[in-house]
mmCIF file of C-alpha atoms and ligand atoms in Angstrom:
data_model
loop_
_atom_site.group_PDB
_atom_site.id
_atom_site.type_symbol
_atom_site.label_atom_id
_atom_site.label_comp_id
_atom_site.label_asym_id
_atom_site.label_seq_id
_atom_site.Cartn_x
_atom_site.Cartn_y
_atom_site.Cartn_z
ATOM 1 C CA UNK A 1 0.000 0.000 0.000
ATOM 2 C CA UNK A 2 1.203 3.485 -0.977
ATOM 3 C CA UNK A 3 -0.226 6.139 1.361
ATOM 4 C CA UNK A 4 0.914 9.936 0.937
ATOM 5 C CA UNK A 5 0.535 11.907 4.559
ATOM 6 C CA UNK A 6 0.662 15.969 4.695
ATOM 7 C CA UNK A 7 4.424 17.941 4.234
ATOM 8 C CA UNK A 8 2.684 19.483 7.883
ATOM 9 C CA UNK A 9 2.403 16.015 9.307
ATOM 10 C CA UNK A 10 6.364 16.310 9.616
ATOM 11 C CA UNK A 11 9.370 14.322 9.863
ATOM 12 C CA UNK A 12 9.130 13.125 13.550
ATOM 13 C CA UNK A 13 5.065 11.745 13.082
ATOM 14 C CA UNK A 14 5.955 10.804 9.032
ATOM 15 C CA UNK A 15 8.651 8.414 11.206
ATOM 16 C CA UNK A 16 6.453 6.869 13.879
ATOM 17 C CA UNK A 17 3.096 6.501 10.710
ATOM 18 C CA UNK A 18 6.246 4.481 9.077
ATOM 19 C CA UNK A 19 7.018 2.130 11.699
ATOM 20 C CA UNK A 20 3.665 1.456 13.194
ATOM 21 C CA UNK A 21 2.842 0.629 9.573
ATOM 22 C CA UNK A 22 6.007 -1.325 8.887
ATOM 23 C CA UNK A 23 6.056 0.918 5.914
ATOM 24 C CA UNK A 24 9.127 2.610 3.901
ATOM 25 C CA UNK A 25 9.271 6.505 4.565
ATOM 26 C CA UNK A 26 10.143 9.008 1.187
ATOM 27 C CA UNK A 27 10.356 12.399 1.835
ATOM 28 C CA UNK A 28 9.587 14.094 -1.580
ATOM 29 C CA UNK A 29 9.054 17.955 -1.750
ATOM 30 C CA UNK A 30 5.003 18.082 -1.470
ATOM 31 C CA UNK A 31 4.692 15.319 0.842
ATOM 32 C CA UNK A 32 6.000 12.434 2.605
ATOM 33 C CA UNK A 33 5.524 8.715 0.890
ATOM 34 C CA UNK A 34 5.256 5.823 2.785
ATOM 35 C CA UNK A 35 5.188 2.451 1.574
ATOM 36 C CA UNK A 36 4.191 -0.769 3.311
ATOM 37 C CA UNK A 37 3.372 -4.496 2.232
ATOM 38 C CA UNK A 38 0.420 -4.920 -0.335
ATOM 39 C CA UNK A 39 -0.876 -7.343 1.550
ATOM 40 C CA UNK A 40 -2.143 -3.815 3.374
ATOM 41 C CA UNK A 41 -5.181 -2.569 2.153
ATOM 42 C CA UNK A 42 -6.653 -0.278 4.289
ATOM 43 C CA UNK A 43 -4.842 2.326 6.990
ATOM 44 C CA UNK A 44 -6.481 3.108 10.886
ATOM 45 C CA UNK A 45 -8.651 6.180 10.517
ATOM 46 C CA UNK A 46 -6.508 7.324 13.675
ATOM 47 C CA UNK A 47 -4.079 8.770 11.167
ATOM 48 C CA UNK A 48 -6.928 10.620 8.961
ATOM 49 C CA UNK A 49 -5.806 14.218 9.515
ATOM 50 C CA UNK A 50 -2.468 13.286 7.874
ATOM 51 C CA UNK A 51 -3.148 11.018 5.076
ATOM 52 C CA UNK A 52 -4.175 13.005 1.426
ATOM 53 C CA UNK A 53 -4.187 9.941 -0.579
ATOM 54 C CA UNK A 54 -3.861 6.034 -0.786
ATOM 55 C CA UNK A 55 -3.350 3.542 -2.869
ATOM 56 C CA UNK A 56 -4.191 -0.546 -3.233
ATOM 57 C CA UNK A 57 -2.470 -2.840 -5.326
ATOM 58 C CA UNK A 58 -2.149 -6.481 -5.742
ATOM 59 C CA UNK A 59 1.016 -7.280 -5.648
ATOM 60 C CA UNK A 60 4.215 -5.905 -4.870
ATOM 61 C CA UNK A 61 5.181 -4.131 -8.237
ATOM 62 C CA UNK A 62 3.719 -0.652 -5.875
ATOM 63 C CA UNK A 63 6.271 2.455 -6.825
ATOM 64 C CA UNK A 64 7.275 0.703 -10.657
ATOM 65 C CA UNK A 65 3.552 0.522 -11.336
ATOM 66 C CA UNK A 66 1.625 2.610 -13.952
ATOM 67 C CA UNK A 67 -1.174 2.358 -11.707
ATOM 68 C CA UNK A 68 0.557 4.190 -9.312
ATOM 69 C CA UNK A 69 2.360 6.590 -11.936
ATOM 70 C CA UNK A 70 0.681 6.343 -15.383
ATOM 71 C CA UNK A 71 3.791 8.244 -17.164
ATOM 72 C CA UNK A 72 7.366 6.439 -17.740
ATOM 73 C CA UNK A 73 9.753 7.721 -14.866
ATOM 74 C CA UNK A 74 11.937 10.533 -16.521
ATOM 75 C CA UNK A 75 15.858 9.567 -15.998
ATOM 76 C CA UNK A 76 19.040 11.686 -16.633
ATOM 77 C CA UNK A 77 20.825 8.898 -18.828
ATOM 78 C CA UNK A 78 24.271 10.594 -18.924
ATOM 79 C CA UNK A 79 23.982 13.798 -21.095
ATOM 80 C CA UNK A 80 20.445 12.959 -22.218
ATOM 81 C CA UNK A 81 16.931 12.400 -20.805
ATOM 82 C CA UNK A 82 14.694 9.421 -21.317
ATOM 83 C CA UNK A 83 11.294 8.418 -20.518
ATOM 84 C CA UNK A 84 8.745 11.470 -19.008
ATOM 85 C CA UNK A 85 7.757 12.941 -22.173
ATOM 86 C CA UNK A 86 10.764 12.876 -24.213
ATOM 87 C CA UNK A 87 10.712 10.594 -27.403
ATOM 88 C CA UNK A 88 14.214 9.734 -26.802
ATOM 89 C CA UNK A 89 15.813 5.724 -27.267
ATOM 90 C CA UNK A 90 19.086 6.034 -26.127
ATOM 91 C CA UNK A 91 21.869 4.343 -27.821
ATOM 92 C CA UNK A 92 24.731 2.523 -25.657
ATOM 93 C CA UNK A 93 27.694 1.409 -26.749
ATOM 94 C CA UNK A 94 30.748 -0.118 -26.336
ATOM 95 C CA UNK A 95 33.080 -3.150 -25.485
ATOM 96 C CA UNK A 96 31.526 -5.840 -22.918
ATOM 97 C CA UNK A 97 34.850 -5.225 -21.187
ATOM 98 C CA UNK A 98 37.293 -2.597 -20.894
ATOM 99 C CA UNK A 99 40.766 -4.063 -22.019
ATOM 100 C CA UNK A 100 42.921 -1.134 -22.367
ATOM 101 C CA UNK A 101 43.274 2.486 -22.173
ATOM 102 C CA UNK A 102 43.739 1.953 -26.716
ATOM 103 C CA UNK A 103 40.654 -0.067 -26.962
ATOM 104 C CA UNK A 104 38.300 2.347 -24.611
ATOM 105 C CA UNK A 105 39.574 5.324 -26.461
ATOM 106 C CA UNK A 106 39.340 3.428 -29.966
ATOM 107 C CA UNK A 107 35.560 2.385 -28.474
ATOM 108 C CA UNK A 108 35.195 6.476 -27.572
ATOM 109 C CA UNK A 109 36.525 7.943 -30.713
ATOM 110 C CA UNK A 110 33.650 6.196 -32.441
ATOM 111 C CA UNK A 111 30.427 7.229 -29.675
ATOM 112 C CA UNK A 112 32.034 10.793 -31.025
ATOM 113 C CA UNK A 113 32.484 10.009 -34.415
ATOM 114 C CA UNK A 114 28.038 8.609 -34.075
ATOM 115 C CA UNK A 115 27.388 11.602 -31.813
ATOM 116 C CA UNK A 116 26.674 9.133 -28.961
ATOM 117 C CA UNK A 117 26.730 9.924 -25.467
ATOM 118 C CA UNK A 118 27.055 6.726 -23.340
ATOM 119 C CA UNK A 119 29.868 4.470 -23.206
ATOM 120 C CA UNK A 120 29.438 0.977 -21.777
ATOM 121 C CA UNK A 121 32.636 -0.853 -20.235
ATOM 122 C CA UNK A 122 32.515 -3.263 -17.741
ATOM 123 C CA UNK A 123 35.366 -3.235 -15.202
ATOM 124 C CA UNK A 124 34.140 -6.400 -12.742
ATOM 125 C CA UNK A 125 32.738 -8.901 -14.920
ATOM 126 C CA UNK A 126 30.772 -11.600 -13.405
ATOM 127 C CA UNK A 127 32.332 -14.625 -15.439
ATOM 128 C CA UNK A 128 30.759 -17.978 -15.694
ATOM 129 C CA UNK A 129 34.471 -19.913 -15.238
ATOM 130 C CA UNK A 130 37.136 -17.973 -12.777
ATOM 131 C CA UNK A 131 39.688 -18.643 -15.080
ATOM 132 C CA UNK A 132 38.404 -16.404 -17.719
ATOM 133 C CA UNK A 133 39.199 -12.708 -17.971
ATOM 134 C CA UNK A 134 37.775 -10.963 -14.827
ATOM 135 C CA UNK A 135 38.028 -7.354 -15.746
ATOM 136 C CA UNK A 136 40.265 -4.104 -14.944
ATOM 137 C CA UNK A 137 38.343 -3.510 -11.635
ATOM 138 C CA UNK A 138 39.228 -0.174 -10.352
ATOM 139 C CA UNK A 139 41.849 0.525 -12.954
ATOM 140 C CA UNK A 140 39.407 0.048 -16.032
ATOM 141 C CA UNK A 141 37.079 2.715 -14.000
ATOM 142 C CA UNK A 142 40.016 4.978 -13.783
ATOM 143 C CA UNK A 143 39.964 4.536 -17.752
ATOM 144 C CA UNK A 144 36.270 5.164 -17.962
ATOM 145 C CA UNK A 145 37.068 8.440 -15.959
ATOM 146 C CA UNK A 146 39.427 9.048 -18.240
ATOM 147 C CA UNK A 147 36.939 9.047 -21.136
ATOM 148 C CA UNK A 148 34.879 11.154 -19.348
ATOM 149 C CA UNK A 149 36.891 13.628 -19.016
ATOM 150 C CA UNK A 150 38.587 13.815 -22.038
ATOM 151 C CA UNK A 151 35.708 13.183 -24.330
ATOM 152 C CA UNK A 152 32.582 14.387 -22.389
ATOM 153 C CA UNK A 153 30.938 10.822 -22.731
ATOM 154 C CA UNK A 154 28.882 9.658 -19.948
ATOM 155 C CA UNK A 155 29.844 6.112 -18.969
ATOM 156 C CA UNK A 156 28.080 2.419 -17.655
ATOM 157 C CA UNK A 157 29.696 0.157 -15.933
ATOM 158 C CA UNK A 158 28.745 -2.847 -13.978
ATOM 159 C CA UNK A 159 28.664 -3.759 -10.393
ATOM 160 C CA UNK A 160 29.696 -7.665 -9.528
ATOM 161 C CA UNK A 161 29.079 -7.381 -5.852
ATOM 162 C CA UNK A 162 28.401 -5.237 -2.774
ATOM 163 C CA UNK A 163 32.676 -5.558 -1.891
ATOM 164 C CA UNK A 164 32.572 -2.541 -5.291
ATOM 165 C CA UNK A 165 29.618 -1.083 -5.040
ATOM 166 C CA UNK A 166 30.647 2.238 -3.803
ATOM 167 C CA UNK A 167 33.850 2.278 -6.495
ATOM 168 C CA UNK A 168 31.173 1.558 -8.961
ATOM 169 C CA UNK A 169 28.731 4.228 -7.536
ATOM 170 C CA UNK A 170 31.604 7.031 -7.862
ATOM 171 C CA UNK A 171 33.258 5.775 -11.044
ATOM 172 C CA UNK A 172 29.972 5.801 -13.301
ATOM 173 C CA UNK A 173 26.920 8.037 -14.229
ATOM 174 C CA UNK A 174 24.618 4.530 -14.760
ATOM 175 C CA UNK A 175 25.147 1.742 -12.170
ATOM 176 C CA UNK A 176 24.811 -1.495 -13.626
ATOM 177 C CA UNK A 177 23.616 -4.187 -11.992
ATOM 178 C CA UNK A 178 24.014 -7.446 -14.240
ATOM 179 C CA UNK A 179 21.506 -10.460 -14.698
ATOM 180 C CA UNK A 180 23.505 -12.818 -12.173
ATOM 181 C CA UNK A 181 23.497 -9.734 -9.674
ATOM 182 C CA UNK A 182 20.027 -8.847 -9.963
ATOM 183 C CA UNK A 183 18.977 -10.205 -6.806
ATOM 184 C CA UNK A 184 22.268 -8.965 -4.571
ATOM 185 C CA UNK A 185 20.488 -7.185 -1.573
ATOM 186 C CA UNK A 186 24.475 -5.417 -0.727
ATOM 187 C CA UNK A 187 23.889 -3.775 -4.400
ATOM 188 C CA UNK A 188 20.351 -2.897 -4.391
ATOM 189 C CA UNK A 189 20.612 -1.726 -1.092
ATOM 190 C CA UNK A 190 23.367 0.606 -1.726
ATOM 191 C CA UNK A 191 21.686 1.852 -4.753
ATOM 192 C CA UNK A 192 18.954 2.836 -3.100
ATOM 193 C CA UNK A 193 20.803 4.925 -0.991
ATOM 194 C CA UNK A 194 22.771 7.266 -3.684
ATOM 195 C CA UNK A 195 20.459 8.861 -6.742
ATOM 196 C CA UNK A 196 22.593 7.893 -9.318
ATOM 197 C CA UNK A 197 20.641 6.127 -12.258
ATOM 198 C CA UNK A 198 20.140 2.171 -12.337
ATOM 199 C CA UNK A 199 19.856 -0.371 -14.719
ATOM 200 C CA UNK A 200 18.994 -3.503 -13.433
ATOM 201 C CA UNK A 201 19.678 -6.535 -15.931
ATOM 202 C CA UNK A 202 17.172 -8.929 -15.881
ATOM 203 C CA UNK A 203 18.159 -12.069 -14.276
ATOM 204 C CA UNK A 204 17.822 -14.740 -17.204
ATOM 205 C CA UNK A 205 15.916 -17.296 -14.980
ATOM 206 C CA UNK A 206 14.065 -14.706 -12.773
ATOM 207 C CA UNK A 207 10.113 -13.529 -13.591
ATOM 208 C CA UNK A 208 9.459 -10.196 -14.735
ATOM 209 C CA UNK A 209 7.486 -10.190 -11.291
ATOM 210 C CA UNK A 210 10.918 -10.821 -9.479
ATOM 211 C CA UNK A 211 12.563 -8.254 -12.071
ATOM 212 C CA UNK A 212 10.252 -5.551 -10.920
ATOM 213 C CA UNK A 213 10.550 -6.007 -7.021
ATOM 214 C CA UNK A 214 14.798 -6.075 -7.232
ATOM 215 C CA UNK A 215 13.565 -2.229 -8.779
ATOM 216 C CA UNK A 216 11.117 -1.867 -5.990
ATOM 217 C CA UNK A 217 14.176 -2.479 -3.529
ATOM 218 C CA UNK A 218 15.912 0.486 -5.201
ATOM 219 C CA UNK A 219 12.562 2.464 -5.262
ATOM 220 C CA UNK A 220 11.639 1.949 -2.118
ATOM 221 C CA UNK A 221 14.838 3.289 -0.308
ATOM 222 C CA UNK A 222 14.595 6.423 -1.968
ATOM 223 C CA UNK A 223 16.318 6.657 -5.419
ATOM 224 C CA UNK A 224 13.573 7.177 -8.012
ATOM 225 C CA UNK A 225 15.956 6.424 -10.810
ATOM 226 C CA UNK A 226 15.356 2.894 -11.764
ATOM 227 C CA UNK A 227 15.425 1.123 -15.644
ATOM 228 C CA UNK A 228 15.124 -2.449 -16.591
ATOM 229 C CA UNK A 229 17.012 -3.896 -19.111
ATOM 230 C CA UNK A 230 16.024 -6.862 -21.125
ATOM 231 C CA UNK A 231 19.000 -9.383 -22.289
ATOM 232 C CA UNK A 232 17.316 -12.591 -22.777
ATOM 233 C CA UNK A 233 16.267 -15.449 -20.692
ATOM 234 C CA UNK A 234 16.869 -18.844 -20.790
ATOM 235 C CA UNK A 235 14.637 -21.343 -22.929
ATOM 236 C CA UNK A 236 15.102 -24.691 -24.176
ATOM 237 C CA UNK A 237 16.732 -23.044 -27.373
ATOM 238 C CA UNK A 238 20.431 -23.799 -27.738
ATOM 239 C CA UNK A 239 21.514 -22.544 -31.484
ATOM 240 C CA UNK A 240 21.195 -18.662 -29.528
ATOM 241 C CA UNK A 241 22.373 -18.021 -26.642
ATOM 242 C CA UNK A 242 19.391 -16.671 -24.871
ATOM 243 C CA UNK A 243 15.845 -15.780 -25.687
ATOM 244 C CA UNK A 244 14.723 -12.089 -26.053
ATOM 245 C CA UNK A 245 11.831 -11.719 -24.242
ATOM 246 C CA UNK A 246 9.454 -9.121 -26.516
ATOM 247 C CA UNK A 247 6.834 -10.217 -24.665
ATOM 248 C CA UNK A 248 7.993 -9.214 -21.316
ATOM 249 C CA UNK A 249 8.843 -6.152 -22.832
ATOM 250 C CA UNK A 250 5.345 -5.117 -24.231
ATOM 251 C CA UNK A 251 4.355 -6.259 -20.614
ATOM 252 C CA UNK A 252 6.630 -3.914 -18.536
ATOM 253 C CA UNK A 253 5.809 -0.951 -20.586
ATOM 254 C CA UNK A 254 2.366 -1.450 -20.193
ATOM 255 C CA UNK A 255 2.325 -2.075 -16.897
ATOM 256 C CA UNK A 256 5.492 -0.309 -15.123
ATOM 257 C CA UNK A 257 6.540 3.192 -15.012
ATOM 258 C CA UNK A 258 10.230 2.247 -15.545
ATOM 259 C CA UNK A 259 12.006 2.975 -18.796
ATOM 260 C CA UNK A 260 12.928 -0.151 -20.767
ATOM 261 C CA UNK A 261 16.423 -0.746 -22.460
ATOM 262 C CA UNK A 262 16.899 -3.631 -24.277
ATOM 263 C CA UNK A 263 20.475 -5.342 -24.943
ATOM 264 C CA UNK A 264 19.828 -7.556 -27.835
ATOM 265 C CA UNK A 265 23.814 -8.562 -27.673
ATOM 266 C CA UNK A 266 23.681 -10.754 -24.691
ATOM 267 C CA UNK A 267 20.406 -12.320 -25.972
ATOM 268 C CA UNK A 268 21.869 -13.764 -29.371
ATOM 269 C CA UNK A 269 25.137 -14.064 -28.304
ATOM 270 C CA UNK A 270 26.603 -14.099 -32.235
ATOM 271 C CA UNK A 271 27.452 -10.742 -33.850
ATOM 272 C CA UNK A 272 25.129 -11.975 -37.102
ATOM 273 C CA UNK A 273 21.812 -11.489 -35.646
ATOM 274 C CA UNK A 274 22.537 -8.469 -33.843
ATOM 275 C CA UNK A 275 21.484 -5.768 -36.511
ATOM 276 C CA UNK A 276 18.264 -7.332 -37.698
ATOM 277 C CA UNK A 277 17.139 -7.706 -33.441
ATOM 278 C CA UNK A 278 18.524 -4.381 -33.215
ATOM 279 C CA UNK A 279 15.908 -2.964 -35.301
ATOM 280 C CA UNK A 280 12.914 -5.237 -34.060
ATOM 281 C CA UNK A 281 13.600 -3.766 -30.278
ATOM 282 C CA UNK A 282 13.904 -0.322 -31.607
ATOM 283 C CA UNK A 283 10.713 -1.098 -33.283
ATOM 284 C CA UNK A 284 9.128 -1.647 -30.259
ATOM 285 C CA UNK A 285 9.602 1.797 -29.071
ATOM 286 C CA UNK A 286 12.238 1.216 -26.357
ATOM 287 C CA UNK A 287 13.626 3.584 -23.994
ATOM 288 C CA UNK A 288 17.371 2.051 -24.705
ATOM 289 C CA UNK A 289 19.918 -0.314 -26.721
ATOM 290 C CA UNK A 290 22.740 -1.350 -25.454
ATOM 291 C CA UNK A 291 25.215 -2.999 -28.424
ATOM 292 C CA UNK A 292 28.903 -4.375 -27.443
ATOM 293 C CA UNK A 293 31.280 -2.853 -29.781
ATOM 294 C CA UNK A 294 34.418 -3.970 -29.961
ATOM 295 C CA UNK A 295 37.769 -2.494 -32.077
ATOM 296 C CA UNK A 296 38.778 -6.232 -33.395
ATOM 297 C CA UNK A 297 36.036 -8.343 -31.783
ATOM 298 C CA UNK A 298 38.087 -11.591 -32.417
ATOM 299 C CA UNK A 299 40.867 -10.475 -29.572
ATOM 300 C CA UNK A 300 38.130 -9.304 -27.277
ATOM 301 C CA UNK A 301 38.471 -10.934 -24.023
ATOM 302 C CA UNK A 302 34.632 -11.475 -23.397
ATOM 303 C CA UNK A 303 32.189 -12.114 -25.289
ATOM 304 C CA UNK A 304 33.612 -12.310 -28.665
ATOM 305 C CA UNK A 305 31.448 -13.784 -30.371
ATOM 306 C CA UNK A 306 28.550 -11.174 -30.356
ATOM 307 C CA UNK A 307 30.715 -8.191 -30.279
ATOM 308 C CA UNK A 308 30.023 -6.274 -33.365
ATOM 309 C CA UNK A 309 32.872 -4.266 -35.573
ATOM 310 C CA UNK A 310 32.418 -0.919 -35.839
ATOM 311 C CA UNK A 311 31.994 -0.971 -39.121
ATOM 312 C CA UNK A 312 29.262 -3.136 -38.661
ATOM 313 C CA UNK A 313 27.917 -0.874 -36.016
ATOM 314 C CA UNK A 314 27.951 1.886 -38.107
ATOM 315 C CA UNK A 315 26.001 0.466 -40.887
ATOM 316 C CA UNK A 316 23.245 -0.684 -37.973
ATOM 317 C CA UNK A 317 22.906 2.443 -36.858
ATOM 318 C CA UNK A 318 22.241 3.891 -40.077
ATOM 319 C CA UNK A 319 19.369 0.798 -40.677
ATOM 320 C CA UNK A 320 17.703 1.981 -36.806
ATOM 321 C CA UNK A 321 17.400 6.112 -37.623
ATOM 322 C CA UNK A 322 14.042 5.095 -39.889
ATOM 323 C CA UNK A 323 12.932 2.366 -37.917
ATOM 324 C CA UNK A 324 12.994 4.612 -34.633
ATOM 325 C CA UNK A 325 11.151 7.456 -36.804
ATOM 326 C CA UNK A 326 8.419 5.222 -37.916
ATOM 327 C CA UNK A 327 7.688 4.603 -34.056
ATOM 328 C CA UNK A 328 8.007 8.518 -33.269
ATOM 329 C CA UNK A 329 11.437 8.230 -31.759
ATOM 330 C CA UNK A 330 14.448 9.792 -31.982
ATOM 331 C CA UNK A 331 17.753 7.832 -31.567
ATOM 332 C CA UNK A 332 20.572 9.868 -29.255
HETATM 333 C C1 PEP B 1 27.435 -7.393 -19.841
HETATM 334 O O1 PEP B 1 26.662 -6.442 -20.017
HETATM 335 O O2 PEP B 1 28.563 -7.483 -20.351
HETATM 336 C C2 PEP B 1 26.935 -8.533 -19.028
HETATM 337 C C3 PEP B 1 27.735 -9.304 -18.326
HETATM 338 O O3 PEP B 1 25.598 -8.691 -19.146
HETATM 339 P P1 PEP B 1 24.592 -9.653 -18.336
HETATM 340 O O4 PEP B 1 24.683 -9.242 -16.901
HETATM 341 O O5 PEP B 1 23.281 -9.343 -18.978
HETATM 342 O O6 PEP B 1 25.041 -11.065 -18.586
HETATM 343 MN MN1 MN B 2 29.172 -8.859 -22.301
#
């Protein structure tokens, strides 16, 4: 249950409504925002004189719900808006890891070269076998700083686990939380505490039920900036590596107020389908893409195989600009 008390009820009474309702406490600038269980559905009439509105859902998807907020939540991405009323579908891009300071700025010189703002990099990669590559850690953020600075590119990066979180947190404009960290409490607990954007990767064996409440975590501690991001999930298929879930997608932006990126990449998992899923998402009138990128793909050291050129990210984004128009949106 969402219930929205007076700004006059004030801090000390918002606190004690909050814990005799076993509720989370937001103070916005109008009013104060408690949350509780939605197994709640009514509140005491004791508390009358400060309660304005409430609000009665079924399930736990409270804060991410349209019911609760019919528009898309607006989010700084970086140097650009999406969601609210902006038509924007921002395009990431970028390595799956960050190598070397010559491959980021190689990876940077072409965001520039496409007038794109966001550069993705991750520095702590959550690897399926510890003797692959395991990322930069702090150093590769240093290089994402780097790129920051000297080309004026905002930067995502992911976080592996709560021992990084903060680095993670300083280092990037767009916390990433992968699929196999969705449901780390350390990490969504921490981002709840900082307002720095999140995407949260949807866990390839986890419901878009479960998806929604790691955002409610976030949402409920009192950072408003929450996306999803759709990256496949795990079928019986074998010949791709994932499955990209369109479905889910139609489903969270019909029923969630959280922008929607999609990361076709991860879900094919070979560079050759990449352009032609590319332009299906984009289709579907996402918030975000995210694309690996990689200078010479076949030396990458993770995920080779679906890391496209950049020549052969060029000629996709050429292919998107219509498709994006014919939806009413405007790749930046
Ligand atoms: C990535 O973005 O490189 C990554 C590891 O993605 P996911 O968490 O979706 O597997
Ligand atoms: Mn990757």
């Amino acid at each position: 249950m969402i219930i929205h008390l007076k700004k006059e009820t004030g801090l000390e009474k918002a606190n004690q409504i909050a814990t005799e309702n076993q509720a989370f406490l937001i103070e916005e600038n109008d009013k104060f925002v408690l949350i509780s269980s939605s197994s709640q559905k009514t509140i005491d009439s004791k508390y009358n004189e400060f309660v304005t509105e409430t609000f009665v859902f079924a399930n736990d998807m409270q804060l991410s719900s349209k019911e609760y907020q019919s528009k898309t939540r607006e989010i700084q991405f970086g140097n650009v808006k999406i969601g609210g009323d902006t038509n924007n579908t921002i395009m990431i891009a970028g390595p799956c890891s960050v190598e070397s300071e010559e491959q980021i700025q190689e990876s940077s010189a072409l965001l520039k070269e496409l007038n794109l703002t966001m550069l993705r990099g991750g520095c702590y990669k959550p690897r399926t076998s510890p003797y692959s590559f395991q990322g930069l850690g702090l150093d590769g953020l240093k290089l994402l700083a780097k790129m920051r600075k000297e080309h004026g590119l905002a930067v995502i990066t992911e976080v592996r686990d709560a021992t990084h979180v903060q680095e993670v947190i300083e280092y990037s404009d767009i916390i990433q939380i992968g699929a196999k960290a969705m449901y780390d409490q350390g990490i969504l607990r921490a981002c709840a505490k900082t307002q720095k954007p999140v995407m949260i990767k949807r866990g390839f064996g986890s419901t878009l039920q479960e998806t929604v409440q790691c955002a409610e975590f976030v949402l409920s501690g009192g950072n408003p900036n929450v996306a999803i991001c759709e990256r496949g999930i795990r079928t019986y298929e074998t010949k791709t590596r994932f499955t990209l879930d369109l479905c889910g997608v139609a489903y969270l932006k019909e029923f969630t107020n959280l922008p929607v990126i999609l990361d076709p990449s991860h879900a094919m998992g070979h560079a050759y389908g990449i352009a032609d899923l590319t332009r299906a998402c984009t289709a579907m009138g996402v918030d975000g893409l995210i694309i690996e990128v990689h200078p010479d793909p076949t030396v990458a050291k993770s995920d080779a195989s679906q890391q496209l050129t950049h020549q052969q990210f060029k000629d996709l984004l050429t292919t998107v600009h219509p498709v994006a128009k014919a939806v009413g949106r405007i790749i930046v």
